[in-house]
Short mmCIF file of C-alpha atoms in Angstrom, two decimals:
data_model
loop_
_atom_site.label_atom_id
_atom_site.label_comp_id
_atom_site.label_asym_id
_atom_site.label_seq_id
_atom_site.Cartn_x
_atom_site.Cartn_y
_atom_site.Cartn_z
CA MET A 1 -47.64 80.79 -14.09
CA THR A 2 -45.88 77.94 -13.48
CA GLU A 3 -45.32 74.78 -16.08
CA LYS A 4 -47.41 71.68 -15.41
CA THR A 5 -45.59 68.36 -15.15
CA PRO A 6 -46.76 65.58 -17.67
CA VAL A 7 -48.46 63.87 -14.48
CA GLU A 8 -50.30 67.11 -13.42
CA SER A 9 -51.10 67.68 -17.56
CA ASP A 10 -52.23 63.76 -18.03
CA ALA A 11 -55.04 64.32 -14.90
CA SER A 12 -55.81 67.89 -16.32
CA ALA A 13 -56.68 66.53 -19.78
CA LEU A 14 -58.87 63.85 -18.08
CA LYS A 15 -60.82 66.17 -15.99
CA SER A 16 -61.54 68.28 -19.24
CA ASP A 17 -65.13 69.71 -19.62
CA LYS A 18 -65.64 69.05 -23.38
CA PRO A 19 -68.06 67.09 -24.15
CA ALA A 20 -66.88 63.15 -24.25
CA GLY A 21 -66.35 61.80 -27.92
CA PRO A 22 -67.01 58.34 -29.12
CA PHE A 23 -63.10 57.16 -28.18
CA GLU A 24 -62.84 59.11 -25.19
CA PRO A 25 -62.80 56.01 -22.76
CA VAL A 26 -59.74 54.70 -25.12
CA THR A 27 -58.39 57.64 -24.88
CA GLY A 28 -58.87 58.23 -20.75
CA SER A 29 -57.28 54.39 -20.67
CA ILE A 30 -54.30 55.68 -22.60
CA LEU A 31 -53.80 58.69 -19.91
CA LEU A 32 -54.17 56.77 -17.29
CA PHE A 33 -52.02 54.04 -17.84
CA ARG A 34 -49.37 57.19 -19.25
CA ARG A 35 -49.72 58.59 -15.69
CA TRP A 36 -49.60 54.98 -14.24
CA TRP A 37 -46.60 54.37 -16.07
CA ARG A 38 -44.49 57.80 -15.22
CA VAL A 39 -45.43 57.80 -11.01
CA VAL A 40 -44.93 54.14 -10.31
CA VAL A 41 -43.03 52.86 -12.51
CA CYS A 42 -40.30 55.37 -13.64
CA SER A 43 -40.05 56.95 -10.28
CA GLY A 44 -38.43 54.28 -8.62
CA VAL A 45 -35.33 54.16 -11.37
CA LYS A 46 -32.59 55.97 -10.09
CA GLN A 47 -31.27 57.41 -13.37
CA GLN A 48 -28.22 58.95 -12.01
CA ALA A 49 -26.92 55.89 -10.88
CA VAL A 50 -27.80 53.56 -13.84
CA ILE A 51 -26.21 56.36 -16.33
CA GLN A 52 -23.00 56.21 -14.27
CA LYS A 53 -22.61 52.54 -13.72
CA VAL A 54 -23.34 52.00 -17.86
CA LYS A 55 -20.39 54.86 -18.21
CA GLU A 56 -17.88 53.14 -16.24
CA ASP A 57 -18.14 49.79 -18.70
CA SER A 58 -18.51 52.19 -21.67
CA HIS A 59 -14.40 53.30 -22.06
CA PHE A 60 -11.67 51.48 -23.84
CA ASN A 61 -8.59 50.94 -21.34
CA PRO A 62 -6.14 47.91 -21.06
CA ARG A 63 -8.38 46.03 -19.05
CA TYR A 64 -11.14 46.21 -21.76
CA ALA A 65 -8.80 45.39 -24.46
CA PHE A 66 -7.44 42.03 -22.59
CA MET A 67 -10.46 40.81 -21.53
CA THR A 68 -11.39 41.11 -25.26
CA CYS A 69 -8.38 39.07 -26.73
CA MET A 70 -9.04 36.55 -23.48
CA SER A 71 -12.22 36.44 -24.89
CA ALA A 72 -12.15 36.01 -28.62
CA GLY A 73 -8.73 33.34 -28.10
CA ILE A 74 -11.32 31.05 -26.32
CA ALA A 75 -14.36 31.42 -28.48
CA ILE A 76 -12.25 30.44 -31.34
CA LEU A 77 -10.38 27.62 -29.79
CA GLY A 78 -13.83 26.48 -29.15
CA LEU A 79 -15.35 27.12 -32.75
CA LEU A 80 -12.20 24.88 -33.71
CA LEU A 81 -13.11 22.32 -31.48
CA SER A 82 -16.71 22.36 -32.16
CA SER A 83 -16.79 22.86 -28.21
CA PRO A 84 -20.05 24.22 -26.92
CA ALA A 85 -19.19 24.80 -23.20
CA VAL A 86 -15.57 26.20 -24.17
CA VAL A 87 -17.67 29.11 -26.53
CA ILE A 88 -20.46 29.82 -23.65
CA GLY A 89 -16.86 30.43 -21.73
CA ALA A 90 -16.27 33.21 -24.01
CA MET A 91 -19.99 34.76 -24.14
CA LEU A 92 -19.29 34.95 -20.60
CA LEU A 93 -16.07 36.79 -20.71
CA SER A 94 -16.62 39.07 -23.57
CA PRO A 95 -17.07 43.01 -22.55
CA LEU A 96 -18.25 44.07 -25.77
CA MET A 97 -21.51 44.46 -24.34
CA GLY A 98 -20.77 47.52 -21.87
CA PRO A 99 -20.04 49.98 -24.69
CA ILE A 100 -22.84 48.55 -27.06
CA MET A 101 -25.09 49.55 -23.96
CA GLY A 102 -23.44 52.82 -23.58
CA ALA A 103 -23.82 53.70 -26.90
CA GLY A 104 -28.04 53.27 -26.83
CA PHE A 105 -28.12 55.10 -23.62
CA ALA A 106 -26.04 57.93 -24.89
CA LEU A 107 -28.01 57.66 -28.51
CA ALA A 108 -31.32 58.07 -25.75
CA ILE A 109 -30.43 61.08 -23.69
CA GLY A 110 -28.59 62.87 -26.33
CA ASP A 111 -25.03 62.77 -25.11
CA TYR A 112 -22.69 62.55 -28.16
CA ALA A 113 -19.75 62.48 -26.24
CA TRP A 114 -20.60 59.48 -24.10
CA LEU A 115 -22.04 58.23 -27.91
CA LYS A 116 -18.72 59.42 -29.27
CA GLU A 117 -16.42 57.41 -26.75
CA SER A 118 -18.54 54.13 -26.56
CA THR A 119 -18.23 54.17 -30.49
CA LYS A 120 -14.46 54.55 -30.63
CA ALA A 121 -14.82 51.36 -27.67
CA ILE A 122 -16.94 49.03 -30.40
CA ILE A 123 -14.71 49.86 -32.92
CA LEU A 124 -11.59 49.05 -30.87
CA GLY A 125 -12.73 46.03 -29.99
CA THR A 126 -13.62 44.59 -33.00
CA LEU A 127 -10.65 44.80 -33.96
CA VAL A 128 -8.82 43.17 -31.48
CA ALA A 129 -11.24 40.40 -31.24
CA VAL A 130 -11.06 39.69 -35.35
CA LEU A 131 -7.37 40.29 -35.52
CA PHE A 132 -6.49 38.06 -32.33
CA ALA A 133 -9.10 35.62 -33.31
CA ALA A 134 -7.11 35.41 -36.97
CA PHE A 135 -4.07 34.91 -35.46
CA VAL A 136 -4.73 32.31 -33.46
CA VAL A 137 -6.33 30.28 -36.66
CA ALA A 138 -3.15 31.38 -38.34
CA LEU A 139 -0.90 29.37 -35.84
CA SER A 140 -3.31 26.30 -35.87
CA PRO A 141 -2.97 23.48 -37.61
CA LEU A 142 -6.96 22.62 -37.55
CA GLN A 143 -8.58 25.54 -40.51
CA THR A 144 -11.92 23.66 -41.04
CA VAL A 145 -15.13 24.64 -41.08
CA THR A 146 -16.66 22.87 -38.08
CA THR A 147 -20.47 22.66 -37.28
CA GLU A 148 -19.80 25.40 -34.38
CA ILE A 149 -18.18 27.77 -37.03
CA ALA A 150 -20.95 26.99 -39.94
CA SER A 151 -24.09 27.44 -37.42
CA ARG A 152 -22.83 31.29 -37.00
CA THR A 153 -22.64 31.78 -40.89
CA ARG A 154 -26.50 31.93 -41.93
CA PRO A 155 -27.89 34.24 -39.52
CA ASN A 156 -31.64 34.81 -40.05
CA LEU A 157 -34.90 36.29 -38.68
CA PHE A 158 -35.12 33.99 -35.74
CA ASP A 159 -31.38 35.19 -34.74
CA LEU A 160 -32.83 39.30 -34.72
CA ALA A 161 -35.71 37.57 -32.25
CA VAL A 162 -33.00 35.99 -30.10
CA ALA A 163 -31.41 39.59 -30.00
CA LEU A 164 -34.37 41.61 -29.83
CA PHE A 165 -35.72 39.44 -26.93
CA SER A 166 -32.17 39.23 -25.11
CA ALA A 167 -31.74 43.00 -25.66
CA LEU A 168 -34.84 43.74 -24.07
CA ALA A 169 -33.79 41.98 -20.82
CA GLY A 170 -30.48 43.17 -20.62
CA ALA A 171 -32.03 46.74 -21.07
CA TYR A 172 -34.79 46.16 -18.29
CA ALA A 173 -32.15 44.60 -16.24
CA MET A 174 -29.72 47.73 -16.42
CA ILE A 175 -32.54 50.32 -15.86
CA ARG A 176 -33.82 48.15 -13.03
CA GLY A 177 -30.83 47.07 -11.33
CA ARG A 178 -30.94 43.57 -11.46
CA MET A 179 -27.20 43.37 -12.95
CA GLY A 180 -27.17 39.09 -12.82
CA THR A 181 -29.56 38.69 -15.94
CA ILE A 182 -27.16 40.59 -17.69
CA VAL A 183 -25.13 37.09 -17.43
CA GLY A 184 -28.10 35.37 -19.32
CA VAL A 185 -27.90 38.49 -21.98
CA ALA A 186 -24.55 37.65 -22.63
CA ILE A 187 -25.04 34.26 -23.56
CA ALA A 188 -28.21 34.46 -25.37
CA THR A 189 -26.84 37.25 -27.60
CA ALA A 190 -23.54 35.68 -28.17
CA LEU A 191 -21.43 38.89 -29.48
CA MET A 192 -18.15 37.03 -28.94
CA PRO A 193 -18.32 33.77 -31.25
CA PRO A 194 -19.45 35.35 -34.69
CA LEU A 195 -16.53 38.03 -34.35
CA ALA A 196 -14.38 35.16 -33.70
CA VAL A 197 -15.90 33.20 -36.99
CA VAL A 198 -14.97 36.34 -38.63
CA GLY A 199 -11.65 36.25 -37.86
CA PHE A 200 -11.43 32.82 -38.94
CA GLY A 201 -12.92 34.18 -42.35
CA VAL A 202 -10.18 36.18 -42.57
CA ALA A 203 -7.27 33.91 -41.72
CA THR A 204 -8.68 31.23 -44.15
CA LEU A 205 -9.50 33.60 -46.73
CA ASN A 206 -13.27 32.54 -46.87
CA MET A 207 -15.89 35.26 -47.61
CA SER A 208 -18.68 33.06 -47.26
CA VAL A 209 -18.20 32.46 -43.68
CA PHE A 210 -16.68 36.06 -43.00
CA GLY A 211 -19.59 37.59 -44.71
CA GLY A 212 -22.40 35.52 -42.64
CA SER A 213 -21.04 36.03 -39.12
CA LEU A 214 -20.18 39.77 -39.95
CA LEU A 215 -23.78 40.04 -40.27
CA LEU A 216 -24.88 38.54 -37.37
CA PHE A 217 -22.76 40.52 -35.21
CA PHE A 218 -23.68 43.60 -36.89
CA THR A 219 -27.39 42.57 -36.02
CA ASN A 220 -26.81 41.73 -32.72
CA LEU A 221 -24.43 44.85 -31.85
CA MET A 222 -27.36 47.06 -33.59
CA THR A 223 -30.07 45.19 -32.08
CA ILE A 224 -28.88 45.63 -28.09
CA ALA A 225 -27.58 49.35 -28.81
CA LEU A 226 -31.00 50.16 -30.47
CA ILE A 227 -32.77 48.53 -28.04
CA ALA A 228 -31.21 50.16 -25.14
CA ALA A 229 -31.88 53.44 -26.33
CA GLY A 230 -35.74 52.78 -26.92
CA MET A 231 -35.61 51.39 -23.05
CA ALA A 232 -34.34 54.29 -21.58
CA ARG A 233 -36.78 56.89 -23.66
CA LEU A 234 -39.72 54.42 -22.77
CA TYR A 235 -38.05 54.98 -19.03
CA GLY A 236 -37.93 58.71 -19.14
CA PHE A 237 -34.39 59.19 -18.64
CA ARG A 238 -33.80 63.21 -19.27
CA SER A 239 -32.77 63.93 -22.44
CA SER A 240 -31.26 67.29 -24.64
CA LEU A 241 -33.08 65.94 -28.00
CA SER A 242 -35.79 68.41 -28.96
CA GLU A 243 -39.27 66.73 -29.98
CA ARG A 244 -38.39 66.63 -33.61
CA GLN A 245 -34.84 65.26 -33.12
CA SER A 246 -36.55 62.35 -30.87
CA GLN A 247 -39.03 61.72 -33.91
CA PHE A 248 -36.07 61.49 -36.34
CA GLN A 249 -34.30 58.91 -34.07
CA ILE A 250 -37.42 56.81 -33.63
CA GLY A 251 -37.70 56.79 -37.41
CA ALA A 252 -33.90 56.00 -37.84
CA ILE A 253 -34.47 53.11 -35.30
CA VAL A 254 -37.68 51.68 -37.32
CA LEU A 255 -35.64 51.66 -40.52
CA ILE A 256 -32.25 50.29 -39.40
CA PHE A 257 -34.78 46.99 -37.75
CA VAL A 258 -36.43 47.26 -41.05
CA GLY A 259 -33.44 47.32 -43.13
CA LEU A 260 -31.94 44.01 -40.97
CA ALA A 261 -35.08 41.89 -41.11
CA ILE A 262 -35.44 41.98 -44.87
CA PRO A 263 -31.99 39.99 -45.51
CA LEU A 264 -32.43 38.01 -42.21
CA GLY A 265 -35.77 37.09 -43.28
CA TYR A 266 -34.69 36.22 -47.20
CA SER A 267 -31.99 33.79 -45.41
CA LEU A 268 -35.04 32.59 -42.91
CA GLN A 269 -36.89 31.55 -46.27
CA GLN A 270 -33.90 29.90 -47.79
CA ILE A 271 -33.42 28.04 -45.02
CA ALA A 272 -37.17 26.80 -45.18
CA TRP A 273 -36.84 26.05 -48.84
CA GLU A 274 -33.78 23.71 -48.30
CA ALA A 275 -35.30 21.54 -45.32
CA ASN A 276 -38.05 21.54 -47.66
CA VAL A 277 -36.26 20.12 -50.75
CA SER A 278 -34.34 18.03 -48.40
CA ARG A 279 -37.56 16.55 -46.80
CA GLN A 280 -39.33 15.76 -50.05
CA ALA A 281 -36.53 14.99 -51.82
CA ASN A 282 -36.08 11.69 -49.48
CA GLY A 283 -39.94 10.86 -50.85
CA TYR A 284 -39.30 11.22 -54.57
CA ILE A 285 -36.16 9.11 -54.33
CA LYS A 286 -37.77 6.58 -52.50
CA ASP A 287 -40.89 6.77 -54.82
CA GLN A 288 -39.01 5.41 -57.99
CA PHE A 289 -38.47 1.72 -55.99
CA SER A 290 -40.70 -0.66 -54.59
CA SER A 291 -41.82 -0.27 -50.99
CA ARG A 292 -39.19 -2.72 -49.70
CA ALA A 293 -36.01 -0.21 -50.90
CA ARG A 294 -34.61 2.21 -48.24
CA VAL A 295 -33.36 5.07 -48.74
CA SER A 296 -29.51 6.18 -46.76
CA LEU A 297 -27.06 8.39 -46.40
CA MET A 298 -28.96 11.17 -48.44
CA GLU A 299 -26.70 14.53 -48.99
CA ILE A 300 -27.19 17.81 -50.36
CA ASP A 301 -24.41 20.08 -52.41
CA TRP A 302 -26.52 23.53 -52.16
CA ASP A 303 -23.34 25.28 -54.28
CA ALA A 304 -23.30 23.22 -56.93
CA GLU A 305 -25.13 23.90 -60.40
CA PRO A 306 -27.07 22.29 -60.58
CA ILE A 307 -28.13 21.73 -56.86
CA LEU A 308 -26.88 17.87 -55.95
CA ILE A 309 -28.63 15.21 -54.28
CA SER A 310 -26.73 12.07 -53.57
CA ALA A 311 -28.09 9.20 -51.52
CA SER A 312 -27.53 5.43 -51.12
CA VAL A 313 -30.49 3.42 -51.50
CA PHE A 314 -30.92 -0.40 -50.50
CA THR A 315 -33.31 -2.48 -53.06
CA PRO A 316 -34.09 -5.66 -54.14
CA ASN A 317 -34.56 -4.61 -57.60
CA ILE A 318 -31.81 -1.98 -59.72
CA VAL A 319 -33.34 0.38 -61.32
CA THR A 320 -31.71 1.88 -64.41
CA ASP A 321 -33.44 5.50 -64.59
CA ALA A 322 -34.35 6.14 -60.87
CA GLU A 323 -31.87 8.66 -61.25
CA GLN A 324 -33.01 10.60 -63.91
CA GLN A 325 -36.62 10.41 -63.05
CA SER A 326 -36.09 11.83 -59.53
CA ALA A 327 -34.27 15.07 -61.17
CA ARG A 328 -36.92 15.49 -63.59
CA VAL A 329 -39.75 15.04 -60.61
CA LEU A 330 -37.68 17.25 -58.20
CA SER A 331 -36.51 20.07 -60.67
CA ARG A 332 -40.15 20.50 -61.80
CA THR A 333 -41.77 20.34 -58.35
CA PHE A 334 -39.07 22.85 -57.12
CA ASP A 335 -38.59 24.77 -60.57
CA ARG A 336 -34.98 24.72 -59.89
CA PRO A 337 -32.43 22.58 -62.12
CA ILE A 338 -31.71 19.87 -59.54
CA ALA A 339 -29.35 16.91 -60.68
CA VAL A 340 -29.71 13.32 -58.37
CA ALA A 341 -27.06 11.01 -58.26
CA ILE A 342 -28.09 7.40 -56.52
CA GLU A 343 -25.75 4.52 -55.51
CA GLN A 344 -28.05 1.59 -55.37
CA PHE A 345 -26.99 -1.93 -53.52
CA ARG A 346 -28.99 -5.10 -54.74
CA VAL A 347 -30.25 -6.51 -51.35
CA GLU A 348 -33.30 -9.46 -51.16
CA THR A 349 -34.55 -9.31 -47.64
CA GLY A 350 -34.90 -6.71 -45.27
CA SER A 351 -32.00 -8.43 -43.47
CA ASP A 352 -30.36 -8.81 -46.13
CA ALA A 353 -30.60 -4.64 -46.44
CA ALA A 354 -29.63 -4.61 -43.19
CA SER A 355 -26.62 -6.21 -44.00
CA ALA A 356 -25.29 -3.97 -46.96
CA GLU A 357 -25.98 -0.97 -44.26
CA LEU A 358 -23.93 -2.63 -41.93
CA THR A 359 -21.00 -3.14 -45.09
CA ALA A 360 -21.36 0.33 -45.95
CA ALA A 361 -21.36 1.59 -42.52
CA ARG A 362 -17.96 -0.87 -41.94
CA ALA A 363 -16.57 0.71 -45.45
CA GLN A 364 -16.79 4.27 -44.04
CA GLN A 365 -14.88 3.27 -40.77
CA ALA A 366 -12.17 2.28 -43.11
CA GLN A 367 -11.87 5.42 -44.68
CA GLU A 368 -11.89 7.10 -41.59
CA ALA A 369 -9.39 5.09 -40.28
CA GLU A 370 -7.22 4.96 -43.30
CA ILE A 371 -7.60 9.03 -42.98
CA ARG A 372 -6.65 8.93 -39.60
CA VAL A 373 -3.46 7.14 -40.36
CA VAL A 374 -2.59 9.42 -42.98
CA LYS A 375 -2.74 12.70 -40.27
CA LEU A 376 -0.51 10.59 -37.92
CA ARG A 377 1.81 9.68 -40.60
CA GLU A 378 1.79 13.31 -41.32
CA ASN A 379 2.16 14.55 -38.17
CA LEU A 380 5.14 12.19 -37.32
CA ALA A 381 7.11 13.53 -40.15
CA LEU A 382 6.64 17.16 -38.87
CA VAL A 383 7.88 16.50 -35.61
CA ALA A 384 10.90 14.74 -36.84
CA GLY A 385 11.62 16.79 -39.61
CA VAL A 386 11.06 14.14 -42.07
CA SER A 387 9.31 13.26 -45.52
CA PRO A 388 6.12 11.32 -44.57
CA ASP A 389 7.23 8.46 -46.34
CA ASP A 390 10.48 7.92 -43.64
CA VAL A 391 7.52 7.15 -40.86
CA ILE A 392 6.87 3.48 -40.65
CA ILE A 393 3.14 2.56 -40.15
CA ASP A 394 2.37 -1.16 -39.13
CA THR A 395 -1.88 -0.67 -39.20
CA THR A 396 -1.63 -4.17 -38.38
CA GLN A 397 0.47 -4.15 -34.89
CA ARG A 398 -1.06 -0.33 -34.76
CA ARG A 399 2.30 0.65 -34.59
CA ALA A 400 4.36 3.53 -36.09
CA VAL A 401 8.18 4.33 -36.23
CA VAL A 402 10.31 7.43 -37.05
CA SER A 403 13.68 8.34 -36.74
CA ALA A 404 13.79 12.18 -36.02
CA LYS A 405 16.64 14.37 -37.66
CA PRO A 406 18.58 16.73 -35.33
CA LEU A 407 16.80 20.04 -34.92
CA GLN A 408 18.29 22.95 -33.51
CA GLY A 409 18.14 23.44 -29.60
CA ALA A 410 16.35 20.65 -29.46
CA THR A 411 17.51 17.84 -26.39
CA LEU A 412 16.46 14.32 -25.73
CA ASN A 413 13.60 16.01 -23.57
CA THR A 414 12.38 17.48 -26.50
CA TYR A 415 11.70 14.18 -28.49
CA TYR A 416 10.47 12.93 -24.97
CA ALA A 417 7.82 15.49 -25.29
CA LEU A 418 7.07 15.28 -28.63
CA GLU A 419 6.60 10.88 -28.79
CA GLN A 420 4.07 11.63 -25.22
CA ARG A 421 2.10 14.30 -27.26
CA ILE A 422 1.51 12.24 -30.00
CA ALA A 423 0.84 9.15 -28.42
CA LYS A 424 -1.88 10.92 -26.44
CA GLN A 425 -3.56 11.64 -30.07
CA ALA A 426 -3.55 8.31 -30.90
CA GLU A 427 -4.04 6.55 -27.77
CA ASP A 428 -4.61 3.39 -29.37
CA TRP A 429 -1.45 2.95 -31.33
CA THR A 430 2.40 2.85 -30.27
CA ILE A 431 4.57 5.86 -31.12
CA GLU A 432 7.89 5.38 -31.51
CA ILE A 433 10.05 8.20 -32.61
CA LYS A 434 14.27 7.67 -32.08
CA PRO A 435 15.62 10.41 -31.43
CA PRO A 436 19.35 11.12 -33.01
CA VAL A 437 22.86 10.47 -31.11
CA VAL A 438 22.67 13.99 -28.78
CA THR A 439 24.34 14.84 -25.38
CA LEU A 440 22.81 12.87 -22.79
CA PRO A 441 21.72 14.67 -19.36
CA ALA A 442 24.34 13.88 -16.43
CA LEU A 443 23.39 12.66 -13.38
CA ALA A 444 24.57 14.20 -9.94
CA VAL A 445 25.44 12.15 -6.60
CA THR A 446 25.13 13.25 -2.93
CA ASP A 447 25.10 11.49 0.15
CA GLY A 448 25.39 8.29 -1.97
CA GLU A 449 21.54 8.80 -3.76
CA ILE A 450 20.62 10.54 -7.07
CA THR A 451 19.21 14.46 -6.28
CA LYS A 452 15.60 14.82 -7.43
CA GLN A 453 16.59 16.64 -9.65
CA SER A 454 18.93 14.12 -11.85
CA ALA A 455 16.00 11.59 -11.32
CA VAL A 456 13.23 13.34 -13.28
CA GLN A 457 15.94 12.60 -16.55
CA LEU A 458 15.94 8.86 -15.65
CA PRO A 459 13.21 8.34 -17.72
CA VAL A 460 14.72 9.95 -20.60
CA ILE A 461 17.71 8.59 -20.48
CA GLY A 462 15.74 4.93 -20.44
CA TRP A 463 13.61 5.89 -23.14
CA ALA A 464 16.40 7.02 -25.35
CA ALA A 465 18.59 4.01 -25.01
CA ALA A 466 15.77 2.08 -25.88
CA ARG A 467 14.84 3.80 -28.84
CA ILE A 468 18.87 4.34 -30.15
CA GLN A 469 19.91 0.98 -28.74
CA LEU A 470 23.42 2.08 -28.18
CA PRO A 471 25.46 1.08 -25.27
CA LEU A 472 26.04 3.78 -22.28
CA GLY A 473 29.58 5.16 -21.28
CA ALA A 474 29.41 6.45 -17.36
CA TYR A 475 32.35 8.99 -16.37
CA GLY A 476 32.77 9.74 -12.93
CA SER A 477 33.72 7.99 -9.80
CA PRO A 478 33.46 4.25 -9.32
CA GLU A 479 31.06 4.38 -6.28
CA ASN A 480 28.78 6.95 -8.15
CA ILE A 481 28.84 4.73 -11.23
CA GLU A 482 27.95 2.00 -9.65
CA ILE A 483 24.63 3.67 -7.95
CA ALA A 484 23.76 5.30 -11.67
CA LYS A 485 24.16 1.86 -13.18
CA LYS A 486 21.78 0.21 -10.50
CA ILE A 487 19.24 2.80 -10.51
CA LEU A 488 19.21 2.30 -14.64
CA LEU A 489 19.12 -1.15 -14.41
CA ASP A 490 16.55 -1.84 -11.79
CA SER A 491 14.22 1.04 -12.88
CA HIS A 492 14.76 1.21 -16.84
CA ALA A 493 16.37 -1.81 -18.02
CA THR A 494 19.23 0.12 -19.16
CA THR A 495 22.85 -0.73 -18.74
CA ILE A 496 25.54 1.48 -18.73
CA THR A 497 29.46 0.26 -18.92
CA ALA A 498 32.24 2.38 -16.49
CA ALA A 499 34.49 4.23 -19.17
CA GLY A 500 36.41 6.50 -16.45
CA LEU A 501 37.20 8.87 -13.95
CA GLY A 502 35.16 12.26 -14.97
CA GLU A 503 36.65 15.62 -13.86
CA ASP A 504 33.34 16.51 -11.23
CA ARG A 505 33.59 13.08 -8.74
CA GLY A 506 30.05 14.26 -7.95
CA ILE A 507 28.50 13.86 -11.32
CA VAL A 508 27.91 10.98 -13.74
CA ARG A 509 28.43 11.99 -16.81
CA LEU A 510 26.98 9.83 -19.75
CA ARG A 511 28.02 9.27 -23.31
CA TRP A 512 26.75 7.16 -26.30
CA LEU A 513 29.43 4.42 -26.81
CA SER A 514 29.31 2.48 -30.38
CA PRO A 515 29.03 -1.52 -29.54
CA ALA A 516 32.89 -1.52 -30.67
CA ASN A 517 33.95 0.63 -27.80
CA ALA A 518 31.34 -0.33 -25.43
CA GLU A 519 33.64 -4.60 -25.85
CA GLN A 520 36.36 -2.65 -25.25
CA GLU A 521 35.58 -0.19 -22.22
CA ALA A 522 34.37 -3.55 -20.69
CA GLU A 523 37.43 -4.92 -21.13
#
């Protein structure tokens, strides 16, 4: 006697001679759907080809490690620069999706050797990404929490939903052979940016950033792996698991999702509560003033104890107890201790209010400009190897000058490049780095012309002469010295004095001269 296939079992169940019960139509419809799913849908899936493809991307190898490092590096730089476009590029490069999908399929079919290999790739890839991102942050002068970083430190239930829908799309694309969809799934689930933020938290010892981003990555990882396992089972991939093991697996998946949903749901509730407080606080503060008053620049410090709400109000009349009244109403409404700090600007009319707001904006701009000046002073002091007090800043003329100390191994090209770099960062400023008196590059002359290799050094020589303000002495043949003098005078307004014959008549060597020596050489 041969064993019936699942399709034959469903068909025989439909043809049973048992009396129809009250739920027979529903049962019949379910059996018909199961038969259609197995015969029409699942039969079109090439299981071995799918498994082979997923297995190829599930192993840890040098290529996987290299791409993980590159993706982590791009991600952390995009996060530090707060550039969404750069962060998206990191998502496209990330190879983590392969072993995560592999773990899901291995779990579904009961291939524990494959599951072990995929888990190893996930763990090693995670460590590589976190450590490389932390290394980049440790070397970076930018270590502030940007908006792109902050957005990945408070995962909520919506993030779980995004990961769920993306994982369904990704697993479906993998099974049905529509691999182009995986690119969109990689962007939607964003596996690498949370890992890069974990590295940022490690490098800056910021446990709040570390914990929040780690939870977001774990949510995405578990959702993709478990949904991949569920989709593989749904599409009838052959499994070595017993019925009891399958039931246990399904129960574990449900428990994991419930376990993730509880903290993420609480986080979503907290975010909604904060949004409600922010919205109502604006109204409660405005209620303490007349209808002509205007609330501006409201900020809330949620980490303060009690919660601190700061606001600026433009009002015709100063209200002395506005802070106490607002704090009392808000604390009673939200059943939490809340402190309110209100900075009141007295104005008489609507136009005055606009003028006062403009004044406040200008004051804020002036403060930001002062911060930029301080950063410019610190950057110049750093590259010049001096104290910030040695940097001369003229804010009226927007000019910054510093005399650099000799640095070991540094040439004139080094100081020239440093000035160019600082000048690009402060485009509306005139930056002058006065280099130390170091060796000047020699100029090679061939067939009556400066060689191309030496011509590259002409701008550097002219720049150094303008900064140091010392005369130049030239050593070489009289003909070559005249060629060098003419080019430097015509192109860089730099004059040199013939100081003597050189050892190599094809080379013009330049040296710094004191003003007294220059006069003697000229005589």
